[in-house]
Amino acid sequence: MTDAGTGSETAIDHPAHWQRRWHEILDIHAPEEDDAISQTGSPQSLPDVGDDSRLHTAFWSVGSTDDADARRQLISILPAGELMLARLEAHLSRAPETIDADQARLLLRQGLMSINSLNLEAPEPDAPVRLLDESLEPLLSAFATADSPFIHFRDMLGELAQQHSGQVGMQAFYFLSEPLYQLAASYEVADWIRWPLCAAPDADDPTLPIYQLAVGGWSAGWDSQGLFLFDRRHEVQKSR
């Protein structure tokens, strides 16, 4: 929250407060982890948020069905917490399921159409799309000289969070970046969960088709030859 008289943030709206509260919650729900705060709640020296490995793996520690209350406590102290929590729980409860190449192309085009409406640099939605897989080129090689076609949209998300949710919203967006990335090794998942910080619930959600593409087993790339989709469905199938 912001003090109306001074414009300064109260402690509850500061990443250092969120960091301490997360450690306190994890001390209760994941006590086997290394505690950075003692059981009495007295703060010890905490690392910078960006270097706090326990913070980054919080959702690994409380990722089971029985830990829903812990996740609620972790997320609810943040702005747009309930909306983000609903997305987090939806992701954790979804069954692994792949999509075919035609569905992947459609989602790619939907995502590009959404971000083109924001006047951001991106490929044309109707541009040709190459299909790649490990039999044609290794994943790391394919992306060595490629970016995501959504890169400029992703770079803008922090600014959108600030515009919609204020400075505290932008801080929450970046505070959650690494914990949510570590949850699924995917910024597409992290961006979709954090979208409520960036826009009203009834606004168009460009992160949705991008998320669906990723969890369906495809990675989108954009290189000097144009757009491509890399087939990673075998990774989804292994997680079943």
Short mmCIF file of C-alpha atoms in Angstrom, two decimals:
data_model
loop_
_atom_site.label_atom_id
_atom_site.label_comp_id
_atom_site.label_asym_id
_atom_site.label_seq_id
_atom_site.Cartn_x
_atom_site.Cartn_y
_atom_site.Cartn_z
CA MET A 1 0.00 0.00 0.00
CA THR A 2 1.04 3.61 -0.50
CA ASP A 3 0.75 6.31 2.13
CA ALA A 4 -1.54 8.97 0.67
CA GLY A 5 0.26 11.73 2.49
CA THR A 6 3.85 10.86 1.62
CA GLY A 7 3.52 8.65 -1.43
CA SER A 8 5.89 6.19 0.25
CA GLU A 9 5.25 2.45 0.37
CA THR A 10 4.43 0.69 3.60
CA ALA A 11 6.44 -2.41 4.53
CA ILE A 12 3.73 -4.79 3.36
CA ASP A 13 4.20 -3.59 -0.21
CA HIS A 14 7.95 -4.03 -0.32
CA PRO A 15 9.85 -7.05 -1.71
CA ALA A 16 11.91 -7.31 1.49
CA HIS A 17 8.68 -7.84 3.44
CA TRP A 18 7.42 -10.43 0.97
CA GLN A 19 10.76 -12.22 1.16
CA ARG A 20 10.66 -12.40 4.95
CA ARG A 21 7.03 -13.56 5.00
CA TRP A 22 7.76 -16.27 2.43
CA HIS A 23 10.56 -17.60 4.63
CA GLU A 24 8.26 -17.58 7.64
CA ILE A 25 5.60 -19.50 5.70
CA LEU A 26 8.15 -21.98 4.37
CA ASP A 27 9.52 -22.48 7.89
CA ILE A 28 6.07 -23.84 8.79
CA HIS A 29 5.16 -25.74 5.64
CA ALA A 30 8.59 -26.87 4.42
CA PRO A 31 10.70 -27.08 7.61
CA GLU A 32 13.13 -29.53 6.04
CA GLU A 33 14.43 -26.67 3.93
CA ASP A 34 17.31 -24.53 5.18
CA ASP A 35 15.77 -21.83 7.32
CA ALA A 36 16.84 -18.25 6.73
CA ILE A 37 14.59 -17.12 9.58
CA SER A 38 14.67 -18.87 12.93
CA GLN A 39 11.66 -20.71 14.31
CA THR A 40 11.03 -17.75 16.63
CA GLY A 41 10.55 -15.52 13.61
CA SER A 42 13.61 -13.40 14.31
CA PRO A 43 15.12 -12.28 11.02
CA GLN A 44 18.63 -13.32 10.25
CA SER A 45 20.65 -11.97 7.37
CA LEU A 46 18.74 -12.66 4.17
CA PRO A 47 20.40 -12.67 0.76
CA ASP A 48 19.25 -10.34 -1.97
CA VAL A 49 15.96 -11.50 -3.45
CA GLY A 50 17.74 -12.31 -6.70
CA ASP A 51 20.17 -14.62 -4.87
CA ASP A 52 17.67 -16.27 -2.51
CA SER A 53 17.60 -19.88 -3.70
CA ARG A 54 15.01 -20.94 -1.12
CA LEU A 55 12.69 -18.24 -2.39
CA HIS A 56 13.25 -19.32 -5.98
CA THR A 57 12.29 -22.94 -5.31
CA ALA A 58 9.37 -22.15 -2.99
CA PHE A 59 6.79 -23.74 -5.27
CA TRP A 60 8.87 -26.91 -5.50
CA SER A 61 8.72 -27.11 -1.70
CA VAL A 62 4.95 -26.61 -1.55
CA GLY A 63 3.87 -28.10 -4.86
CA SER A 64 1.67 -30.97 -3.71
CA THR A 65 -2.10 -30.97 -3.37
CA ASP A 66 -1.77 -30.91 0.42
CA ASP A 67 0.19 -27.66 0.26
CA ALA A 68 -2.56 -25.54 -1.32
CA ASP A 69 -2.88 -23.50 1.88
CA ALA A 70 0.83 -22.71 1.85
CA ARG A 71 0.62 -21.53 -1.75
CA ARG A 72 -2.38 -19.39 -0.87
CA GLN A 73 -0.42 -17.75 1.94
CA LEU A 74 2.58 -17.13 -0.30
CA ILE A 75 0.58 -15.54 -3.11
CA SER A 76 -2.14 -13.74 -1.17
CA ILE A 77 0.24 -11.15 0.30
CA LEU A 78 0.91 -9.86 -3.22
CA PRO A 79 -1.26 -7.53 -5.31
CA ALA A 80 -3.72 -9.44 -7.53
CA GLY A 81 -2.89 -12.43 -5.35
CA GLU A 82 -6.21 -14.25 -5.63
CA LEU A 83 -6.26 -13.97 -9.42
CA MET A 84 -2.70 -15.21 -9.72
CA LEU A 85 -3.37 -18.01 -7.24
CA ALA A 86 -6.25 -19.26 -9.38
CA ARG A 87 -3.93 -19.49 -12.36
CA LEU A 88 -1.19 -21.16 -10.35
CA GLU A 89 -3.59 -23.81 -9.08
CA ALA A 90 -5.01 -24.33 -12.58
CA HIS A 91 -1.51 -24.94 -13.91
CA LEU A 92 -0.57 -27.34 -11.12
CA SER A 93 -3.77 -29.34 -11.56
CA ARG A 94 -3.73 -29.62 -15.35
CA ALA A 95 -2.95 -33.01 -16.83
CA PRO A 96 0.00 -33.09 -19.25
CA GLU A 97 -1.44 -32.99 -22.75
CA THR A 98 0.18 -32.30 -26.10
CA ILE A 99 -1.26 -30.46 -29.08
CA ASP A 100 -0.71 -31.20 -32.75
CA ALA A 101 1.14 -29.03 -35.25
CA ASP A 102 -2.02 -27.41 -36.63
CA GLN A 103 -3.14 -26.39 -33.14
CA ALA A 104 0.36 -25.09 -32.43
CA ARG A 105 0.32 -22.93 -35.57
CA LEU A 106 -3.10 -21.55 -34.62
CA LEU A 107 -1.98 -20.62 -31.10
CA LEU A 108 1.18 -19.02 -32.46
CA ARG A 109 -0.88 -16.87 -34.81
CA GLN A 110 -3.34 -15.96 -32.05
CA GLY A 111 -0.49 -14.86 -29.81
CA LEU A 112 1.06 -12.77 -32.58
CA MET A 113 -2.26 -11.13 -33.40
CA SER A 114 -2.71 -10.15 -29.75
CA ILE A 115 0.70 -8.55 -29.39
CA ASN A 116 0.52 -6.86 -32.80
CA SER A 117 -2.48 -4.98 -31.45
CA LEU A 118 -0.08 -3.44 -28.90
CA ASN A 119 2.04 -2.01 -31.74
CA LEU A 120 5.07 -4.08 -30.75
CA GLU A 121 7.63 -5.43 -33.17
CA ALA A 122 6.78 -9.02 -34.00
CA PRO A 123 6.44 -11.29 -37.03
CA GLU A 124 3.28 -11.06 -39.08
CA PRO A 125 0.68 -13.54 -37.81
CA ASP A 126 0.22 -15.03 -41.28
CA ALA A 127 3.95 -15.50 -41.93
CA PRO A 128 5.13 -19.00 -42.94
CA VAL A 129 6.04 -21.29 -40.03
CA ARG A 130 8.74 -23.98 -40.22
CA LEU A 131 8.44 -27.12 -38.11
CA LEU A 132 11.60 -28.38 -36.43
CA ASP A 133 12.45 -31.23 -34.09
CA GLU A 134 15.52 -32.99 -32.73
CA SER A 135 15.78 -35.17 -35.84
CA LEU A 136 16.39 -32.05 -37.93
CA GLU A 137 18.37 -29.87 -35.54
CA PRO A 138 19.19 -29.91 -31.81
CA LEU A 139 17.07 -27.57 -29.70
CA LEU A 140 20.03 -25.53 -28.46
CA SER A 141 21.34 -25.14 -31.98
CA ALA A 142 17.97 -23.99 -33.29
CA PHE A 143 17.72 -21.28 -30.65
CA ALA A 144 21.39 -20.27 -30.70
CA THR A 145 20.61 -17.58 -33.28
CA ALA A 146 16.87 -17.22 -32.64
CA ASP A 147 14.67 -15.21 -30.31
CA SER A 148 11.15 -15.82 -29.19
CA PRO A 149 8.70 -14.09 -31.55
CA PHE A 150 7.16 -12.72 -28.35
CA ILE A 151 10.40 -11.25 -27.00
CA HIS A 152 9.32 -7.60 -27.23
CA PHE A 153 6.01 -8.38 -25.56
CA ARG A 154 7.80 -10.18 -22.73
CA ASP A 155 10.17 -7.24 -22.29
CA MET A 156 7.15 -4.95 -21.90
CA LEU A 157 5.32 -6.95 -19.22
CA GLY A 158 6.99 -5.22 -16.28
CA GLU A 159 5.95 -1.86 -17.71
CA LEU A 160 2.39 -3.12 -18.19
CA ALA A 161 2.36 -4.26 -14.56
CA GLN A 162 3.45 -0.80 -13.45
CA GLN A 163 0.80 0.87 -15.60
CA HIS A 164 -1.98 -1.37 -14.30
CA SER A 165 -0.92 -2.09 -10.71
CA GLY A 166 1.48 0.73 -9.90
CA GLN A 167 5.05 0.48 -8.67
CA VAL A 168 4.14 -2.26 -6.22
CA GLY A 169 2.64 -4.29 -9.07
CA MET A 170 5.85 -4.07 -11.04
CA GLN A 171 7.83 -5.10 -7.95
CA ALA A 172 5.53 -8.09 -7.45
CA PHE A 173 5.92 -9.03 -11.12
CA TYR A 174 9.70 -9.24 -10.80
CA PHE A 175 9.56 -10.77 -7.31
CA LEU A 176 7.64 -13.73 -8.74
CA SER A 177 9.73 -14.05 -11.88
CA GLU A 178 12.26 -16.63 -10.71
CA PRO A 179 9.99 -18.68 -8.39
CA LEU A 180 7.44 -19.12 -11.16
CA TYR A 181 10.10 -19.79 -13.79
CA GLN A 182 11.61 -22.49 -11.59
CA LEU A 183 8.17 -24.05 -11.15
CA ALA A 184 8.04 -25.18 -14.79
CA ALA A 185 11.34 -24.00 -16.33
CA SER A 186 9.19 -21.78 -18.51
CA TYR A 187 8.74 -18.03 -18.70
CA GLU A 188 5.57 -18.68 -20.70
CA VAL A 189 4.04 -20.28 -17.61
CA ALA A 190 5.38 -17.54 -15.35
CA ASP A 191 4.03 -14.79 -17.61
CA TRP A 192 0.55 -16.32 -17.80
CA ILE A 193 0.29 -16.66 -14.02
CA ARG A 194 1.47 -13.06 -13.50
CA TRP A 195 -0.77 -11.51 -16.17
CA PRO A 196 -3.40 -10.30 -13.60
CA LEU A 197 -0.77 -7.79 -12.47
CA CYS A 198 -0.71 -6.39 -16.01
CA ALA A 199 -4.36 -5.96 -16.97
CA ALA A 200 -7.96 -6.13 -15.82
CA PRO A 201 -9.63 -9.57 -15.68
CA ASP A 202 -11.81 -8.80 -18.72
CA ALA A 203 -8.92 -7.56 -20.89
CA ASP A 204 -7.53 -9.52 -23.82
CA ASP A 205 -4.85 -11.88 -22.52
CA PRO A 206 -1.98 -12.34 -24.99
CA THR A 207 -0.20 -14.66 -22.54
CA LEU A 208 -2.90 -17.34 -22.83
CA PRO A 209 -2.15 -18.70 -26.34
CA ILE A 210 1.57 -18.38 -25.61
CA TYR A 211 1.09 -20.43 -22.43
CA GLN A 212 -1.07 -23.02 -24.19
CA LEU A 213 1.55 -23.38 -26.91
CA ALA A 214 4.31 -24.01 -24.38
CA VAL A 215 2.46 -26.49 -22.16
CA GLY A 216 1.26 -28.26 -25.30
CA GLY A 217 4.85 -29.15 -26.16
CA TRP A 218 6.05 -26.48 -28.60
CA SER A 219 8.62 -23.67 -28.47
CA ALA A 220 8.25 -20.76 -30.88
CA GLY A 221 11.33 -19.23 -32.48
CA TRP A 222 12.13 -16.30 -34.75
CA ASP A 223 15.38 -16.22 -36.70
CA SER A 224 16.77 -14.82 -39.94
CA GLN A 225 14.69 -17.34 -41.90
CA GLY A 226 11.46 -16.39 -40.16
CA LEU A 227 9.15 -18.17 -37.73
CA PHE A 228 9.51 -21.74 -36.56
CA LEU A 229 7.94 -24.10 -34.06
CA PHE A 230 10.18 -26.62 -32.31
CA ASP A 231 8.46 -29.87 -31.39
CA ARG A 232 9.10 -30.73 -27.72
CA ARG A 233 6.08 -32.95 -27.19
CA HIS A 234 8.25 -35.85 -26.07
CA GLU A 235 9.13 -33.82 -22.96
CA VAL A 236 5.45 -33.44 -22.08
CA GLN A 237 4.81 -37.13 -22.65
CA LYS A 238 7.67 -38.06 -20.32
CA SER A 239 6.10 -35.97 -17.54
CA ARG A 240 2.87 -37.99 -17.57
#
